JSON list of C-alpha atoms in Angstrom, two decimals:
[
{"chain": "I", "resi": 17, "resn": "UNK", "atom": "CA", "xyz": [40.16, -13.25, 8.41]},
{"chain": "I", "resi": 18, "resn": "UNK", "atom": "CA", "xyz": [43.90, -13.20, 8.97]},
{"chain": "I", "resi": 19, "resn": "UNK", "atom": "CA", "xyz": [44.27, -13.08, 4.91]},
{"chain": "I", "resi": 20, "resn": "UNK", "atom": "CA", "xyz": [41.53, -10.39, 4.81]},
{"chain": "I", "resi": 21, "resn": "UNK", "atom": "CA", "xyz": [43.58, -8.52, 7.96]},
{"chain": "I", "resi": 22, "resn": "UNK", "atom": "CA", "xyz": [47.12, -8.98, 5.82]},
{"chain": "I", "resi": 23, "resn": "UNK", "atom": "CA", "xyz": [45.23, -7.60, 2.89]},
{"chain": "I", "resi": 24, "resn": "UNK", "atom": "CA", "xyz": [44.04, -4.94, 4.86]},
{"chain": "I", "resi": 25, "resn": "UNK", "atom": "CA", "xyz": [40.45, -5.47, 4.20]},
{"chain": "I", "resi": 26, "resn": "UNK", "atom": "CA", "xyz": [37.52, -4.44, 6.50]},
{"chain": "I", "resi": 27, "resn": "UNK", "atom": "CA", "xyz": [34.75, -6.91, 6.94]},
{"chain": "I", "resi": 28, "resn": "UNK", "atom": "CA", "xyz": [31.23, -6.89, 8.58]},
{"chain": "I", "resi": 29, "resn": "UNK", "atom": "CA", "xyz": [29.17, -9.55, 10.62]},
{"chain": "I", "resi": 30, "resn": "UNK", "atom": "CA", "xyz": [25.70, -9.54, 9.81]},
{"chain": "I", "resi": 31, "resn": "UNK", "atom": "CA", "xyz": [23.81, -11.58, 12.07]},
{"chain": "I", "resi": 32, "resn": "UNK", "atom": "CA", "xyz": [20.15, -12.78, 10.50]},
{"chain": "I", "resi": 33, "resn": "UNK", "atom": "CA", "xyz": [18.25, -13.97, 13.65]},
{"chain": "I", "resi": 34, "resn": "UNK", "atom": "CA", "xyz": [18.64, -17.60, 14.68]},
{"chain": "I", "resi": 35, "resn": "UNK", "atom": "CA", "xyz": [22.62, -17.32, 14.77]},
{"chain": "I", "resi": 36, "resn": "UNK", "atom": "CA", "xyz": [21.95, -15.09, 17.66]},
{"chain": "I", "resi": 37, "resn": "UNK", "atom": "CA", "xyz": [19.08, -15.61, 19.60]},
{"chain": "I", "resi": 38, "resn": "UNK", "atom": "CA", "xyz": [18.70, -16.75, 22.91]},
{"chain": "I", "resi": 39, "resn": "UNK", "atom": "CA", "xyz": [22.38, -16.82, 23.29]},
{"chain": "I", "resi": 40, "resn": "UNK", "atom": "CA", "xyz": [24.79, -14.99, 25.30]},
{"chain": "I", "resi": 41, "resn": "UNK", "atom": "CA", "xyz": [27.28, -12.23, 24.72]},
{"chain": "I", "resi": 42, "resn": "UNK", "atom": "CA", "xyz": [30.17, -14.21, 25.53]},
{"chain": "I", "resi": 43, "resn": "UNK", "atom": "CA", "xyz": [28.98, -16.71, 23.04]},
{"chain": "I", "resi": 44, "resn": "UNK", "atom": "CA", "xyz": [29.01, -14.02, 20.06]},
{"chain": "I", "resi": 45, "resn": "UNK", "atom": "CA", "xyz": [32.58, -13.09, 20.98]},
{"chain": "I", "resi": 46, "resn": "UNK", "atom": "CA", "xyz": [33.92, -13.34, 17.35]},
{"chain": "I", "resi": 47, "resn": "UNK", "atom": "CA", "xyz": [32.08, -10.45, 16.40]},
{"chain": "I", "resi": 48, "resn": "UNK", "atom": "CA", "xyz": [34.76, -8.29, 17.40]},
{"chain": "I", "resi": 49, "resn": "UNK", "atom": "CA", "xyz": [37.22, -9.92, 14.76]},
{"chain": "I", "resi": 50, "resn": "UNK", "atom": "CA", "xyz": [35.18, -7.96, 12.63]},
{"chain": "I", "resi": 51, "resn": "UNK", "atom": "CA", "xyz": [35.05, -4.07, 11.74]},
{"chain": "I", "resi": 52, "resn": "UNK", "atom": "CA", "xyz": [31.32, -3.90, 12.36]},
{"chain": "I", "resi": 53, "resn": "UNK", "atom": "CA", "xyz": [28.64, -6.21, 13.11]},
{"chain": "I", "resi": 54, "resn": "UNK", "atom": "CA", "xyz": [24.86, -6.01, 12.27]},
{"chain": "I", "resi": 55, "resn": "UNK", "atom": "CA", "xyz": [21.25, -6.75, 12.98]},
{"chain": "I", "resi": 56, "resn": "UNK", "atom": "CA", "xyz": [18.04, -6.69, 11.28]},
{"chain": "I", "resi": 57, "resn": "UNK", "atom": "CA", "xyz": [16.16, -5.48, 14.02]},
{"chain": "I", "resi": 58, "resn": "UNK", "atom": "CA", "xyz": [15.75, -3.58, 17.60]},
{"chain": "I", "resi": 59, "resn": "UNK", "atom": "CA", "xyz": [14.74, -6.38, 18.86]},
{"chain": "I", "resi": 60, "resn": "UNK", "atom": "CA", "xyz": [17.75, -8.38, 18.17]},
{"chain": "I", "resi": 61, "resn": "UNK", "atom": "CA", "xyz": [20.07, -6.03, 19.92]},
{"chain": "I", "resi": 62, "resn": "UNK", "atom": "CA", "xyz": [18.69, -7.76, 23.26]},
{"chain": "I", "resi": 63, "resn": "UNK", "atom": "CA", "xyz": [21.69, -10.34, 22.02]},
{"chain": "I", "resi": 64, "resn": "UNK", "atom": "CA", "xyz": [23.59, -8.08, 20.48]},
{"chain": "I", "resi": 65, "resn": "UNK", "atom": "CA", "xyz": [23.56, -4.71, 22.54]},
{"chain": "I", "resi": 66, "resn": "UNK", "atom": "CA", "xyz": [26.83, -3.36, 21.14]},
{"chain": "I", "resi": 67, "resn": "UNK", "atom": "CA", "xyz": [25.87, -3.49, 17.42]},
{"chain": "I", "resi": 68, "resn": "UNK", "atom": "CA", "xyz": [27.35, -1.09, 14.97]},
{"chain": "I", "resi": 69, "resn": "UNK", "atom": "CA", "xyz": [24.03, -0.51, 13.20]},
{"chain": "I", "resi": 70, "resn": "UNK", "atom": "CA", "xyz": [20.45, -1.79, 12.98]},
{"chain": "I", "resi": 71, "resn": "UNK", "atom": "CA", "xyz": [19.69, -2.33, 9.35]},
{"chain": "I", "resi": 72, "resn": "UNK", "atom": "CA", "xyz": [16.24, -3.58, 8.72]},
{"chain": "I", "resi": 73, "resn": "UNK", "atom": "CA", "xyz": [16.00, -6.63, 5.84]},
{"chain": "I", "resi": 74, "resn": "UNK", "atom": "CA", "xyz": [15.19, -5.06, 2.53]},
{"chain": "I", "resi": 75, "resn": "UNK", "atom": "CA", "xyz": [12.54, -5.65, -0.22]},
{"chain": "I", "resi": 76, "resn": "UNK", "atom": "CA", "xyz": [12.26, -4.82, -3.88]},
{"chain": "I", "resi": 77, "resn": "UNK", "atom": "CA", "xyz": [9.16, -3.03, -4.01]},
{"chain": "I", "resi": 78, "resn": "UNK", "atom": "CA", "xyz": [8.72, -2.79, -8.04]},
{"chain": "I", "resi": 79, "resn": "UNK", "atom": "CA", "xyz": [8.13, -6.84, -7.28]},
{"chain": "I", "resi": 80, "resn": "UNK", "atom": "CA", "xyz": [5.19, -5.81, -4.50]},
{"chain": "I", "resi": 81, "resn": "UNK", "atom": "CA", "xyz": [2.05, -4.30, -5.83]},
{"chain": "I", "resi": 82, "resn": "UNK", "atom": "CA", "xyz": [-0.38, -3.34, -3.19]},
{"chain": "I", "resi": 83, "resn": "UNK", "atom": "CA", "xyz": [-3.70, -5.09, -3.50]},
{"chain": "I", "resi": 84, "resn": "UNK", "atom": "CA", "xyz": [-6.86, -3.25, -2.96]},
{"chain": "I", "resi": 85, "resn": "UNK", "atom": "CA", "xyz": [-8.19, -3.77, 0.42]},
{"chain": "I", "resi": 86, "resn": "UNK", "atom": "CA", "xyz": [-11.85, -5.91, 0.04]},
{"chain": "I", "resi": 87, "resn": "UNK", "atom": "CA", "xyz": [-14.91, -5.90, 1.90]},
{"chain": "I", "resi": 88, "resn": "UNK", "atom": "CA", "xyz": [-16.39, -9.41, 3.17]},
{"chain": "I", "resi": 89, "resn": "UNK", "atom": "CA", "xyz": [-18.91, -10.79, 5.70]},
{"chain": "I", "resi": 90, "resn": "UNK", "atom": "CA", "xyz": [-16.03, -13.26, 6.63]},
{"chain": "I", "resi": 91, "resn": "UNK", "atom": "CA", "xyz": [-12.44, -11.63, 6.35]},
{"chain": "I", "resi": 92, "resn": "UNK", "atom": "CA", "xyz": [-9.62, -14.26, 5.31]},
{"chain": "I", "resi": 93, "resn": "UNK", "atom": "CA", "xyz": [-6.84, -14.68, 8.02]},
{"chain": "I", "resi": 94, "resn": "UNK", "atom": "CA", "xyz": [-3.89, -15.72, 6.43]},
{"chain": "I", "resi": 95, "resn": "UNK", "atom": "CA", "xyz": [-1.16, -17.80, 8.25]},
{"chain": "I", "resi": 96, "resn": "UNK", "atom": "CA", "xyz": [2.43, -18.64, 6.79]},
{"chain": "I", "resi": 97, "resn": "UNK", "atom": "CA", "xyz": [4.30, -20.66, 9.14]},
{"chain": "I", "resi": 98, "resn": "UNK", "atom": "CA", "xyz": [7.98, -21.70, 8.06]},
{"chain": "I", "resi": 99, "resn": "UNK", "atom": "CA", "xyz": [7.80, -23.86, 11.32]},
{"chain": "I", "resi": 100, "resn": "UNK", "atom": "CA", "xyz": [4.10, -23.98, 12.63]},
{"chain": "I", "resi": 101, "resn": "UNK", "atom": "CA", "xyz": [5.47, -24.88, 15.97]},
{"chain": "I", "resi": 102, "resn": "UNK", "atom": "CA", "xyz": [7.53, -22.26, 16.45]},
{"chain": "I", "resi": 103, "resn": "UNK", "atom": "CA", "xyz": [5.40, -19.48, 14.67]},
{"chain": "I", "resi": 104, "resn": "UNK", "atom": "CA", "xyz": [2.58, -20.53, 16.96]},
{"chain": "I", "resi": 105, "resn": "UNK", "atom": "CA", "xyz": [0.10, -21.98, 14.64]},
{"chain": "I", "resi": 106, "resn": "UNK", "atom": "CA", "xyz": [-2.14, -23.86, 16.96]},
{"chain": "I", "resi": 107, "resn": "UNK", "atom": "CA", "xyz": [-2.60, -20.68, 18.82]},
{"chain": "I", "resi": 108, "resn": "UNK", "atom": "CA", "xyz": [-4.03, -19.38, 15.53]},
{"chain": "I", "resi": 109, "resn": "UNK", "atom": "CA", "xyz": [-6.12, -22.11, 14.76]},
{"chain": "I", "resi": 110, "resn": "UNK", "atom": "CA", "xyz": [-7.73, -21.55, 18.05]},
{"chain": "I", "resi": 111, "resn": "UNK", "atom": "CA", "xyz": [-8.20, -18.23, 17.90]},
{"chain": "I", "resi": 112, "resn": "UNK", "atom": "CA", "xyz": [-9.72, -18.18, 14.47]},
{"chain": "I", "resi": 113, "resn": "UNK", "atom": "CA", "xyz": [-12.01, -20.51, 15.44]},
{"chain": "I", "resi": 114, "resn": "UNK", "atom": "CA", "xyz": [-13.50, -18.31, 17.81]},
{"chain": "I", "resi": 115, "resn": "UNK", "atom": "CA", "xyz": [-14.07, -15.50, 15.28]},
{"chain": "I", "resi": 116, "resn": "UNK", "atom": "CA", "xyz": [-16.31, -15.23, 12.15]},
{"chain": "I", "resi": 117, "resn": "UNK", "atom": "CA", "xyz": [-13.26, -15.80, 9.89]},
{"chain": "I", "resi": 118, "resn": "UNK", "atom": "CA", "xyz": [-11.94, -18.14, 7.06]},
{"chain": "I", "resi": 119, "resn": "UNK", "atom": "CA", "xyz": [-8.38, -19.08, 7.82]},
{"chain": "I", "resi": 120, "resn": "UNK", "atom": "CA", "xyz": [-5.95, -20.39, 5.24]},
{"chain": "I", "resi": 121, "resn": "UNK", "atom": "CA", "xyz": [-2.63, -22.07, 6.61]},
{"chain": "I", "resi": 122, "resn": "UNK", "atom": "CA", "xyz": [-0.01, -21.74, 4.18]},
{"chain": "I", "resi": 123, "resn": "UNK", "atom": "CA", "xyz": [3.16, -24.07, 3.98]},
{"chain": "I", "resi": 124, "resn": "UNK", "atom": "CA", "xyz": [4.76, -26.28, 2.25]},
{"chain": "I", "resi": 125, "resn": "UNK", "atom": "CA", "xyz": [3.89, -24.96, -1.20]},
{"chain": "I", "resi": 126, "resn": "UNK", "atom": "CA", "xyz": [5.65, -23.54, -4.05]},
{"chain": "I", "resi": 127, "resn": "UNK", "atom": "CA", "xyz": [6.40, -19.81, -3.27]},
{"chain": "I", "resi": 128, "resn": "UNK", "atom": "CA", "xyz": [3.97, -18.59, -6.59]},
{"chain": "I", "resi": 129, "resn": "UNK", "atom": "CA", "xyz": [1.36, -20.42, -4.79]},
{"chain": "I", "resi": 130, "resn": "UNK", "atom": "CA", "xyz": [1.94, -19.12, -1.39]},
{"chain": "I", "resi": 131, "resn": "UNK", "atom": "CA", "xyz": [2.30, -15.56, -3.06]},
{"chain": "I", "resi": 132, "resn": "UNK", "atom": "CA", "xyz": [-1.28, -15.71, -4.84]},
{"chain": "I", "resi": 133, "resn": "UNK", "atom": "CA", "xyz": [-2.70, -16.94, -1.22]},
{"chain": "I", "resi": 134, "resn": "UNK", "atom": "CA", "xyz": [-0.92, -13.84, 0.71]},
{"chain": "I", "resi": 135, "resn": "UNK", "atom": "CA", "xyz": [-2.62, -11.46, -2.00]},
{"chain": "I", "resi": 136, "resn": "UNK", "atom": "CA", "xyz": [-6.21, -12.98, -0.94]},
{"chain": "I", "resi": 137, "resn": "UNK", "atom": "CA", "xyz": [-5.66, -12.08, 2.66]},
{"chain": "I", "resi": 138, "resn": "UNK", "atom": "CA", "xyz": [-7.92, -9.67, 4.60]},
{"chain": "I", "resi": 139, "resn": "UNK", "atom": "CA", "xyz": [-5.64, -9.91, 7.78]},
{"chain": "I", "resi": 140, "resn": "UNK", "atom": "CA", "xyz": [-1.98, -11.45, 8.26]},
{"chain": "I", "resi": 141, "resn": "UNK", "atom": "CA", "xyz": [-1.04, -13.33, 11.21]},
{"chain": "I", "resi": 142, "resn": "UNK", "atom": "CA", "xyz": [2.84, -13.44, 11.48]},
{"chain": "I", "resi": 143, "resn": "UNK", "atom": "CA", "xyz": [3.98, -15.63, 14.21]},
{"chain": "I", "resi": 144, "resn": "UNK", "atom": "CA", "xyz": [3.27, -15.49, 18.37]},
{"chain": "I", "resi": 145, "resn": "UNK", "atom": "CA", "xyz": [6.82, -16.45, 19.75]},
{"chain": "I", "resi": 146, "resn": "UNK", "atom": "CA", "xyz": [9.49, -14.31, 18.76]},
{"chain": "I", "resi": 147, "resn": "UNK", "atom": "CA", "xyz": [10.23, -10.71, 19.62]},
{"chain": "I", "resi": 148, "resn": "UNK", "atom": "CA", "xyz": [9.90, -9.60, 16.59]},
{"chain": "I", "resi": 149, "resn": "UNK", "atom": "CA", "xyz": [8.41, -10.01, 12.62]},
{"chain": "I", "resi": 150, "resn": "UNK", "atom": "CA", "xyz": [9.75, -12.16, 9.91]},
{"chain": "I", "resi": 151, "resn": "UNK", "atom": "CA", "xyz": [10.12, -11.37, 6.41]},
{"chain": "I", "resi": 152, "resn": "UNK", "atom": "CA", "xyz": [6.42, -12.76, 5.69]},
{"chain": "I", "resi": 153, "resn": "UNK", "atom": "CA", "xyz": [5.54, -9.31, 7.62]},
{"chain": "I", "resi": 154, "resn": "UNK", "atom": "CA", "xyz": [7.40, -7.13, 5.73]},
{"chain": "I", "resi": 155, "resn": "UNK", "atom": "CA", "xyz": [6.29, -8.75, 2.38]},
{"chain": "I", "resi": 156, "resn": "UNK", "atom": "CA", "xyz": [2.39, -8.29, 3.79]},
{"chain": "I", "resi": 157, "resn": "UNK", "atom": "CA", "xyz": [2.73, -4.97, 4.39]},
{"chain": "I", "resi": 158, "resn": "UNK", "atom": "CA", "xyz": [4.41, -4.37, 1.37]},
{"chain": "I", "resi": 159, "resn": "UNK", "atom": "CA", "xyz": [0.83, -5.77, -0.30]},
{"chain": "I", "resi": 160, "resn": "UNK", "atom": "CA", "xyz": [-1.33, -3.93, 1.70]},
{"chain": "I", "resi": 161, "resn": "UNK", "atom": "CA", "xyz": [-2.08, -6.21, 4.27]},
{"chain": "I", "resi": 162, "resn": "UNK", "atom": "CA", "xyz": [-3.15, -5.54, 8.13]},
{"chain": "I", "resi": 163, "resn": "UNK", "atom": "CA", "xyz": [-0.80, -7.77, 10.07]},
{"chain": "I", "resi": 164, "resn": "UNK", "atom": "CA", "xyz": [-0.98, -9.33, 13.29]},
{"chain": "I", "resi": 165, "resn": "UNK", "atom": "CA", "xyz": [2.26, -10.57, 15.56]},
{"chain": "I", "resi": 166, "resn": "UNK", "atom": "CA", "xyz": [4.17, -10.48, 18.90]},
{"chain": "I", "resi": 167, "resn": "UNK", "atom": "CA", "xyz": [6.17, -7.33, 18.67]},
{"chain": "I", "resi": 168, "resn": "UNK", "atom": "CA", "xyz": [8.61, -6.69, 22.19]},
{"chain": "I", "resi": 169, "resn": "UNK", "atom": "CA", "xyz": [7.38, -3.17, 22.93]},
{"chain": "I", "resi": 170, "resn": "UNK", "atom": "CA", "xyz": [11.04, -1.54, 23.77]},
{"chain": "I", "resi": 171, "resn": "UNK", "atom": "CA", "xyz": [12.14, -2.44, 20.16]},
{"chain": "I", "resi": 172, "resn": "UNK", "atom": "CA", "xyz": [8.82, -0.90, 19.06]},
{"chain": "I", "resi": 173, "resn": "UNK", "atom": "CA", "xyz": [9.88, 2.39, 20.50]},
{"chain": "I", "resi": 174, "resn": "UNK", "atom": "CA", "xyz": [13.27, 2.30, 19.18]},
{"chain": "I", "resi": 175, "resn": "UNK", "atom": "CA", "xyz": [12.06, 1.84, 15.43]},
{"chain": "I", "resi": 176, "resn": "UNK", "atom": "CA", "xyz": [9.86, 4.13, 15.76]},
{"chain": "I", "resi": 177, "resn": "UNK", "atom": "CA", "xyz": [12.21, 6.79, 17.46]},
{"chain": "I", "resi": 178, "resn": "UNK", "atom": "CA", "xyz": [14.94, 5.61, 14.49]},
{"chain": "I", "resi": 179, "resn": "UNK", "atom": "CA", "xyz": [12.47, 5.88, 11.43]},
{"chain": "I", "resi": 180, "resn": "UNK", "atom": "CA", "xyz": [10.22, 8.58, 12.32]},
{"chain": "I", "resi": 181, "resn": "UNK", "atom": "CA", "xyz": [6.96, 6.76, 12.39]},
{"chain": "I", "resi": 182, "resn": "UNK", "atom": "CA", "xyz": [4.61, 4.48, 13.68]},
{"chain": "I", "resi": 183, "resn": "UNK", "atom": "CA", "xyz": [4.89, 0.70, 13.61]},
{"chain": "I", "resi": 184, "resn": "UNK", "atom": "CA", "xyz": [1.84, 0.16, 11.95]},
{"chain": "I", "resi": 185, "resn": "UNK", "atom": "CA", "xyz": [1.49, -3.53, 13.33]},
{"chain": "I", "resi": 186, "resn": "UNK", "atom": "CA", "xyz": [-0.78, -5.13, 15.81]},
{"chain": "I", "resi": 187, "resn": "UNK", "atom": "CA", "xyz": [0.88, -6.68, 18.91]},
{"chain": "I", "resi": 188, "resn": "UNK", "atom": "CA", "xyz": [-0.60, -9.70, 19.83]},
{"chain": "I", "resi": 189, "resn": "UNK", "atom": "CA", "xyz": [0.18, -12.69, 22.07]},
{"chain": "I", "resi": 190, "resn": "UNK", "atom": "CA", "xyz": [-1.29, -16.23, 22.23]},
{"chain": "I", "resi": 191, "resn": "UNK", "atom": "CA", "xyz": [-3.40, -15.18, 24.98]},
{"chain": "I", "resi": 192, "resn": "UNK", "atom": "CA", "xyz": [-4.97, -11.97, 23.90]},
{"chain": "I", "resi": 193, "resn": "UNK", "atom": "CA", "xyz": [-4.96, -12.94, 19.78]},
{"chain": "I", "resi": 194, "resn": "UNK", "atom": "CA", "xyz": [-8.65, -13.06, 19.89]},
{"chain": "I", "resi": 195, "resn": "UNK", "atom": "CA", "xyz": [-9.09, -9.78, 21.10]},
{"chain": "I", "resi": 196, "resn": "UNK", "atom": "CA", "xyz": [-6.79, -8.61, 19.11]},
{"chain": "I", "resi": 197, "resn": "UNK", "atom": "CA", "xyz": [-8.16, -10.10, 15.87]},
{"chain": "I", "resi": 198, "resn": "UNK", "atom": "CA", "xyz": [-11.86, -9.01, 16.57]},
{"chain": "I", "resi": 199, "resn": "UNK", "atom": "CA", "xyz": [-11.09, -5.34, 15.65]},
{"chain": "I", "resi": 200, "resn": "UNK", "atom": "CA", "xyz": [-9.94, -5.93, 12.65]},
{"chain": "I", "resi": 201, "resn": "UNK", "atom": "CA", "xyz": [-12.65, -8.87, 11.89]},
{"chain": "I", "resi": 202, "resn": "UNK", "atom": "CA", "xyz": [-15.40, -6.21, 12.56]},
{"chain": "I", "resi": 203, "resn": "UNK", "atom": "CA", "xyz": [-13.58, -3.28, 10.83]},
{"chain": "I", "resi": 204, "resn": "UNK", "atom": "CA", "xyz": [-13.51, -3.06, 7.28]},
{"chain": "I", "resi": 205, "resn": "UNK", "atom": "CA", "xyz": [-12.21, 0.37, 7.56]},
{"chain": "I", "resi": 206, "resn": "UNK", "atom": "CA", "xyz": [-9.86, -0.39, 10.34]},
{"chain": "I", "resi": 207, "resn": "UNK", "atom": "CA", "xyz": [-8.38, -3.22, 7.72]},
{"chain": "I", "resi": 208, "resn": "UNK", "atom": "CA", "xyz": [-8.08, -0.81, 5.41]},
{"chain": "I", "resi": 209, "resn": "UNK", "atom": "CA", "xyz": [-6.48, 1.82, 6.87]},
{"chain": "I", "resi": 210, "resn": "UNK", "atom": "CA", "xyz": [-3.63, -0.71, 8.80]},
{"chain": "I", "resi": 211, "resn": "UNK", "atom": "CA", "xyz": [-2.91, -1.86, 4.92]},
{"chain": "I", "resi": 212, "resn": "UNK", "atom": "CA", "xyz": [-2.43, 1.56, 3.81]},
{"chain": "I", "resi": 213, "resn": "UNK", "atom": "CA", "xyz": [-0.11, 2.74, 6.62]},
{"chain": "I", "resi": 214, "resn": "UNK", "atom": "CA", "xyz": [1.65, -0.87, 6.69]},
{"chain": "I", "resi": 215, "resn": "UNK", "atom": "CA", "xyz": [2.46, 0.11, 3.01]},
{"chain": "I", "resi": 216, "resn": "UNK", "atom": "CA", "xyz": [3.90, 3.25, 3.61]},
{"chain": "I", "resi": 217, "resn": "UNK", "atom": "CA", "xyz": [6.07, 1.79, 6.67]},
{"chain": "I", "resi": 218, "resn": "UNK", "atom": "CA", "xyz": [7.70, -0.50, 4.23]},
{"chain": "I", "resi": 219, "resn": "UNK", "atom": "CA", "xyz": [8.53, 2.00, 1.74]},
{"chain": "I", "resi": 220, "resn": "UNK", "atom": "CA", "xyz": [9.85, 4.04, 4.42]},
{"chain": "I", "resi": 221, "resn": "UNK", "atom": "CA", "xyz": [11.75, 1.44, 6.41]},
{"chain": "I", "resi": 222, "resn": "UNK", "atom": "CA", "xyz": [12.26, -1.96, 3.97]},
{"chain": "I", "resi": 223, "resn": "UNK", "atom": "CA", "xyz": [12.58, -0.28, 0.56]},
{"chain": "I", "resi": 224, "resn": "UNK", "atom": "CA", "xyz": [15.70, -2.16, -0.99]},
{"chain": "I", "resi": 225, "resn": "UNK", "atom": "CA", "xyz": [17.40, 1.25, -2.40]},
{"chain": "I", "resi": 226, "resn": "UNK", "atom": "CA", "xyz": [17.06, 2.87, 1.11]},
{"chain": "I", "resi": 227, "resn": "UNK", "atom": "CA", "xyz": [18.33, 0.04, 3.03]},
{"chain": "I", "resi": 228, "resn": "UNK", "atom": "CA", "xyz": [21.25, -0.13, 0.32]},
{"chain": "I", "resi": 229, "resn": "UNK", "atom": "CA", "xyz": [22.02, 3.54, 1.44]},
{"chain": "I", "resi": 230, "resn": "UNK", "atom": "CA", "xyz": [22.48, 2.33, 5.11]},
{"chain": "I", "resi": 231, "resn": "UNK", "atom": "CA", "xyz": [24.65, -0.30, 3.97]},
{"chain": "I", "resi": 232, "resn": "UNK", "atom": "CA", "xyz": [26.84, 2.10, 2.17]},
{"chain": "I", "resi": 233, "resn": "UNK", "atom": "CA", "xyz": [26.99, 4.46, 4.81]},
{"chain": "I", "resi": 234, "resn": "UNK", "atom": "CA", "xyz": [27.92, 1.98, 7.34]},
{"chain": "I", "resi": 235, "resn": "UNK", "atom": "CA", "xyz": [30.61, 0.65, 5.10]},
{"chain": "I", "resi": 236, "resn": "UNK", "atom": "CA", "xyz": [31.77, 4.33, 4.31]},
{"chain": "I", "resi": 237, "resn": "UNK", "atom": "CA", "xyz": [32.17, 4.79, 8.55]},
{"chain": "I", "resi": 238, "resn": "UNK", "atom": "CA", "xyz": [34.80, 1.89, 8.63]},
{"chain": "I", "resi": 239, "resn": "UNK", "atom": "CA", "xyz": [37.01, 2.85, 5.96]}
]
C-alpha cells in the first residue's frame, strides 16, 4: 500500500464473502487503507455498511444457454454444495424425502460433469444457512432453472430497488423448505415461469458486460 500511494496509484478492496462474514466492523478497519471497498451483494452490507458500491458477480452468458423446461411426473431437484454442512444439505435431503421428487446431490465431481447434472435440474436448491445465494444459484438461473435458497428479506428489497426488477428466487429456510418446494413440485408452469424470470434477472444483474461497466464507473469515480 505505501508503494501504491507513493506512486499515486488508486486501490480498491473487493470483499468476496468469507473474508467479512460474521466479522465486526473494527476487524475490517484495514478497508480504509483503500480508495474504495466493494461487496457483491446487499446482504454483505450487514458487515460492511459503508461499502463504496455493491457490484454483484458477473457471468459470461455466452457460456450459458437457457435450457427448455421439461414436464415430468417426478421433478428432479439438484443441490450442489461446496460444503454440505455449511450449505444445509441434510435439510435438503430430508425435505425432498417428503415430496414426490428425485434428488441429485452434486458434490466432489469434475466441473464438466457437474454442469451436465445442473442442466438436467427441474428445481435447484442452493443453500439454507447464509443470507444470500452463491454463484451456483446465478449459474442455475442462467440455465433457466427455478432456484430455492435462503435470502435476507431486507437485502432482497434493496436489490430489487437497485436493479429495478423482482428477485425471482423462492426464499426458504430449513424449517419451511418442504412448503416452499411443494408449489414448484406440483406446477410445471410455475417452474417454467420462474426459470424464465431467473434468466432475465441474470441478464440484467449478472451479465459480465454490465458488471464490467459498473466496475469502470467505480474506477472513474475515484480517479
